[in-house]
Amino acid sequence: MNSYEQYMKEVSQPMRDELTEAGFSELTTPEDVEQFVTSMKEKTLVVVNSVCGCAAGLARPAAKASLNNAKKPEKLVTVFAGQDREATLKMREYFKGIEPSSPSMALMEDGKVLHFIPREEIEDHDVEEIVTNLTDAYNKYL
C-alpha cells in the first residue's frame, strides 16, 4: 500500500465506522457483493458511502435516523465509492438502469432495487427530507 492509499484508508475509517457502528455490514470486494446479493432474500438497505460532504452531513445521518422507523430493512450493507472501487462497481451492476452516483441509497430485495435515492435527492436536501424519502419507501415495501 502506498502512502496515499494509507492516508485515504485512515481518513475514511471514521466514515466507515459511522455506518458499521449503526449495524451496517461492509462489502469491500466484488466477491463480497456478489455473494451477498445472490443470496439476498431479506429487504436490504444499501448505502453507497462516500468521502464527500453530502455523505457526511446528509446521507449517513439520514440512513441511521431512518432506522428509528417502525418498519425498517432486515439487512443493512454498505460499499464505499472511491475506496472499495471494485466492490462499488459490482454493486452498481445490480442497480440496473440507474446512473452511478455517490452517495446514494437503495432499498433492495432478492437482488432487485425497490427504491433508489441518487445523490441529486441527497445533496441540497435536509436530513429530514431524506429520512422521509427512506421511511416512505420502508412503509411502502416492508
PDB file of C-alpha atoms in Angstrom:
ATOM      1  CA  MET A   1       0.000   0.000   0.000  1.00  0.00           C
ATOM      2  CA  ASN A   2       1.465   3.365  -0.979  1.00  0.00           C
ATOM      3  CA  SER A   3       1.375   6.399   1.310  1.00  0.00           C
ATOM      4  CA  TYR A   4      -1.637   7.928  -0.475  1.00  0.00           C
ATOM      5  CA  GLU A   5      -3.669   4.737  -0.102  1.00  0.00           C
ATOM      6  CA  GLN A   6      -2.659   4.514   3.565  1.00  0.00           C
ATOM      7  CA  TYR A   7      -3.666   8.138   4.144  1.00  0.00           C
ATOM      8  CA  MET A   8      -7.059   7.655   2.466  1.00  0.00           C
ATOM      9  CA  LYS A   9      -7.658   4.484   4.457  1.00  0.00           C
ATOM     10  CA  GLU A  10      -7.011   6.356   7.702  1.00  0.00           C
ATOM     11  CA  VAL A  11      -9.116   9.354   6.650  1.00  0.00           C
ATOM     12  CA  SER A  12     -12.067   7.231   5.563  1.00  0.00           C
ATOM     13  CA  GLN A  13     -12.110   4.907   8.590  1.00  0.00           C
ATOM     14  CA  PRO A  14     -14.351   7.161  10.742  1.00  0.00           C
ATOM     15  CA  MET A  15     -16.744   7.421   7.765  1.00  0.00           C
ATOM     16  CA  ARG A  16     -16.880   3.634   7.594  1.00  0.00           C
ATOM     17  CA  ASP A  17     -17.276   3.342  11.367  1.00  0.00           C
ATOM     18  CA  GLU A  18     -20.256   5.703  11.356  1.00  0.00           C
ATOM     19  CA  LEU A  19     -22.255   3.124   9.396  1.00  0.00           C
ATOM     20  CA  THR A  20     -20.806  -0.098  10.810  1.00  0.00           C
ATOM     21  CA  GLU A  21     -21.467   1.117  14.352  1.00  0.00           C
ATOM     22  CA  ALA A  22     -25.105   1.627  13.287  1.00  0.00           C
ATOM     23  CA  GLY A  23     -25.339  -2.021  12.183  1.00  0.00           C
ATOM     24  CA  PHE A  24     -24.275  -1.876   8.529  1.00  0.00           C
ATOM     25  CA  SER A  25     -22.024  -4.626   7.166  1.00  0.00           C
ATOM     26  CA  GLU A  26     -19.284  -3.537   4.800  1.00  0.00           C
ATOM     27  CA  LEU A  27     -18.931  -5.250   1.450  1.00  0.00           C
ATOM     28  CA  THR A  28     -15.348  -4.496   0.421  1.00  0.00           C
ATOM     29  CA  THR A  29     -14.729  -6.848  -2.510  1.00  0.00           C
ATOM     30  CA  PRO A  30     -16.671  -7.774  -5.648  1.00  0.00           C
ATOM     31  CA  GLU A  31     -16.906 -11.302  -4.251  1.00  0.00           C
ATOM     32  CA  ASP A  32     -18.491  -9.988  -1.030  1.00  0.00           C
ATOM     33  CA  VAL A  33     -21.065  -8.091  -3.091  1.00  0.00           C
ATOM     34  CA  GLU A  34     -21.865 -10.994  -5.401  1.00  0.00           C
ATOM     35  CA  GLN A  35     -22.201 -13.460  -2.541  1.00  0.00           C
ATOM     36  CA  PHE A  36     -24.440 -11.106  -0.591  1.00  0.00           C
ATOM     37  CA  VAL A  37     -26.693 -10.048  -3.459  1.00  0.00           C
ATOM     38  CA  THR A  38     -27.142 -13.529  -4.928  1.00  0.00           C
ATOM     39  CA  SER A  39     -28.156 -14.896  -1.533  1.00  0.00           C
ATOM     40  CA  MET A  40     -30.248 -11.830  -0.573  1.00  0.00           C
ATOM     41  CA  LYS A  41     -33.752 -12.767   0.478  1.00  0.00           C
ATOM     42  CA  GLU A  42     -34.379 -10.032   3.036  1.00  0.00           C
ATOM     43  CA  LYS A  43     -35.217  -6.453   2.284  1.00  0.00           C
ATOM     44  CA  THR A  44     -31.903  -4.637   2.477  1.00  0.00           C
ATOM     45  CA  LEU A  45     -30.792  -1.029   2.643  1.00  0.00           C
ATOM     46  CA  VAL A  46     -27.609  -0.494   0.622  1.00  0.00           C
ATOM     47  CA  VAL A  47     -25.693   2.722   1.242  1.00  0.00           C
ATOM     48  CA  VAL A  48     -23.081   3.743  -1.300  1.00  0.00           C
ATOM     49  CA  ASN A  49     -20.831   5.660   1.060  1.00  0.00           C
ATOM     50  CA  SER A  50     -18.509   8.481   0.024  1.00  0.00           C
ATOM     51  CA  VAL A  51     -15.994  10.920   1.480  1.00  0.00           C
ATOM     52  CA  CYS A  52     -17.924  13.962   0.201  1.00  0.00           C
ATOM     53  CA  GLY A  53     -19.601  16.480   2.451  1.00  0.00           C
ATOM     54  CA  CYS A  54     -23.130  15.460   1.490  1.00  0.00           C
ATOM     55  CA  ALA A  55     -22.359  11.911   2.641  1.00  0.00           C
ATOM     56  CA  ALA A  56     -21.073  13.196   5.971  1.00  0.00           C
ATOM     57  CA  GLY A  57     -23.741  15.805   6.636  1.00  0.00           C
ATOM     58  CA  LEU A  58     -26.735  14.214   4.957  1.00  0.00           C
ATOM     59  CA  ALA A  59     -26.556  10.623   3.677  1.00  0.00           C
ATOM     60  CA  ARG A  60     -25.027   8.805   6.641  1.00  0.00           C
ATOM     61  CA  PRO A  61     -27.067  10.703   9.270  1.00  0.00           C
ATOM     62  CA  ALA A  62     -30.276  10.136   7.268  1.00  0.00           C
ATOM     63  CA  ALA A  63     -29.578   6.435   6.762  1.00  0.00           C
ATOM     64  CA  LYS A  64     -29.036   5.998  10.507  1.00  0.00           C
ATOM     65  CA  ALA A  65     -32.039   8.121  11.507  1.00  0.00           C
ATOM     66  CA  SER A  66     -34.314   6.199   9.123  1.00  0.00           C
ATOM     67  CA  LEU A  67     -33.736   3.088  11.220  1.00  0.00           C
ATOM     68  CA  ASN A  68     -35.878   4.601  14.004  1.00  0.00           C
ATOM     69  CA  ASN A  69     -38.951   3.916  11.834  1.00  0.00           C
ATOM     70  CA  ALA A  70     -41.389   1.197  12.940  1.00  0.00           C
ATOM     71  CA  LYS A  71     -40.709  -0.597   9.647  1.00  0.00           C
ATOM     72  CA  LYS A  72     -37.071  -0.908   8.662  1.00  0.00           C
ATOM     73  CA  PRO A  73     -34.945  -3.161   6.462  1.00  0.00           C
ATOM     74  CA  GLU A  74     -33.858  -6.513   7.833  1.00  0.00           C
ATOM     75  CA  LYS A  75     -30.333  -6.144   6.450  1.00  0.00           C
ATOM     76  CA  LEU A  76     -28.022  -3.152   6.196  1.00  0.00           C
ATOM     77  CA  VAL A  77     -24.970  -3.119   3.943  1.00  0.00           C
ATOM     78  CA  THR A  78     -22.585  -0.536   2.561  1.00  0.00           C
ATOM     79  CA  VAL A  79     -19.993  -0.170  -0.164  1.00  0.00           C
ATOM     80  CA  PHE A  80     -17.534   2.725  -0.215  1.00  0.00           C
ATOM     81  CA  ALA A  81     -17.213   4.576  -3.524  1.00  0.00           C
ATOM     82  CA  GLY A  82     -13.683   5.738  -4.204  1.00  0.00           C
ATOM     83  CA  GLN A  83     -12.265   3.420  -1.555  1.00  0.00           C
ATOM     84  CA  ASP A  84     -13.545  -0.060  -2.414  1.00  0.00           C
ATOM     85  CA  ARG A  85     -13.883   0.684  -6.125  1.00  0.00           C
ATOM     86  CA  GLU A  86     -14.336  -2.860  -7.393  1.00  0.00           C
ATOM     87  CA  ALA A  87     -16.978  -3.672  -4.770  1.00  0.00           C
ATOM     88  CA  THR A  88     -18.829  -0.466  -5.613  1.00  0.00           C
ATOM     89  CA  LEU A  89     -18.715  -1.226  -9.345  1.00  0.00           C
ATOM     90  CA  LYS A  90     -20.063  -4.706  -8.677  1.00  0.00           C
ATOM     91  CA  MET A  91     -22.927  -3.353  -6.536  1.00  0.00           C
ATOM     92  CA  ARG A  92     -23.804  -0.839  -9.241  1.00  0.00           C
ATOM     93  CA  GLU A  93     -24.251  -3.734 -11.688  1.00  0.00           C
ATOM     94  CA  TYR A  94     -27.338  -4.656  -9.646  1.00  0.00           C
ATOM     95  CA  PHE A  95     -28.698  -1.098  -9.893  1.00  0.00           C
ATOM     96  CA  LYS A  96     -29.999  -1.813 -13.401  1.00  0.00           C
ATOM     97  CA  GLY A  97     -30.793   1.278 -15.459  1.00  0.00           C
ATOM     98  CA  ILE A  98     -29.673   3.624 -12.686  1.00  0.00           C
ATOM     99  CA  GLU A  99     -26.848   6.098 -13.258  1.00  0.00           C
ATOM    100  CA  PRO A 100     -23.946   5.712 -10.803  1.00  0.00           C
ATOM    101  CA  SER A 101     -23.958   8.299  -8.044  1.00  0.00           C
ATOM    102  CA  SER A 102     -22.409   8.598  -4.651  1.00  0.00           C
ATOM    103  CA  PRO A 103     -23.542   8.881  -2.082  1.00  0.00           C
ATOM    104  CA  SER A 104     -26.718   7.009  -2.848  1.00  0.00           C
ATOM    105  CA  MET A 105     -29.053   4.505  -1.223  1.00  0.00           C
ATOM    106  CA  ALA A 106     -31.046   1.566  -2.499  1.00  0.00           C
ATOM    107  CA  LEU A 107     -33.759  -0.485  -0.872  1.00  0.00           C
ATOM    108  CA  MET A 108     -33.389  -3.947  -2.376  1.00  0.00           C
ATOM    109  CA  GLU A 109     -34.968  -7.383  -2.184  1.00  0.00           C
ATOM    110  CA  ASP A 110     -33.973 -10.581  -3.987  1.00  0.00           C
ATOM    111  CA  GLY A 111     -31.177  -8.687  -5.758  1.00  0.00           C
ATOM    112  CA  LYS A 112     -33.547  -6.097  -7.240  1.00  0.00           C
ATOM    113  CA  VAL A 113     -33.885  -2.389  -6.476  1.00  0.00           C
ATOM    114  CA  LEU A 114     -37.255  -1.457  -4.967  1.00  0.00           C
ATOM    115  CA  HIS A 115     -36.404   2.207  -4.316  1.00  0.00           C
ATOM    116  CA  PHE A 116     -33.335   4.295  -5.139  1.00  0.00           C
ATOM    117  CA  ILE A 117     -32.149   7.639  -3.814  1.00  0.00           C
ATOM    118  CA  PRO A 118     -29.449   9.196  -6.012  1.00  0.00           C
ATOM    119  CA  ARG A 119     -27.058  11.949  -4.981  1.00  0.00           C
ATOM    120  CA  GLU A 120     -29.441  14.517  -6.524  1.00  0.00           C
ATOM    121  CA  GLU A 121     -32.041  13.600  -3.875  1.00  0.00           C
ATOM    122  CA  ILE A 122     -29.436  13.879  -1.101  1.00  0.00           C
ATOM    123  CA  GLU A 123     -27.360  16.933  -1.970  1.00  0.00           C
ATOM    124  CA  ASP A 124     -29.090  20.238  -1.120  1.00  0.00           C
ATOM    125  CA  HIS A 125     -31.852  18.425   0.816  1.00  0.00           C
ATOM    126  CA  ASP A 126     -32.409  18.362   4.566  1.00  0.00           C
ATOM    127  CA  VAL A 127     -31.668  15.234   6.582  1.00  0.00           C
ATOM    128  CA  GLU A 128     -35.376  15.111   7.457  1.00  0.00           C
ATOM    129  CA  GLU A 129     -36.372  15.079   3.764  1.00  0.00           C
ATOM    130  CA  ILE A 130     -34.022  12.173   3.081  1.00  0.00           C
ATOM    131  CA  VAL A 131     -35.283  10.298   6.147  1.00  0.00           C
ATOM    132  CA  THR A 132     -38.850  10.799   4.895  1.00  0.00           C
ATOM    133  CA  ASN A 133     -37.844   9.533   1.446  1.00  0.00           C
ATOM    134  CA  LEU A 134     -36.398   6.386   3.059  1.00  0.00           C
ATOM    135  CA  THR A 135     -39.180   5.782   5.572  1.00  0.00           C
ATOM    136  CA  ASP A 136     -41.854   6.283   2.900  1.00  0.00           C
ATOM    137  CA  ALA A 137     -40.100   3.522   0.923  1.00  0.00           C
ATOM    138  CA  TYR A 138     -39.907   1.309   4.036  1.00  0.00           C
ATOM    139  CA  ASN A 139     -43.614   1.826   4.703  1.00  0.00           C
ATOM    140  CA  LYS A 140     -44.469   1.032   1.070  1.00  0.00           C
ATOM    141  CA  TYR A 141     -42.253  -2.042   0.576  1.00  0.00           C
ATOM    142  CA  LEU A 142     -41.706  -3.583   4.012  1.00  0.00           C
TER     143      LEU A 142
END
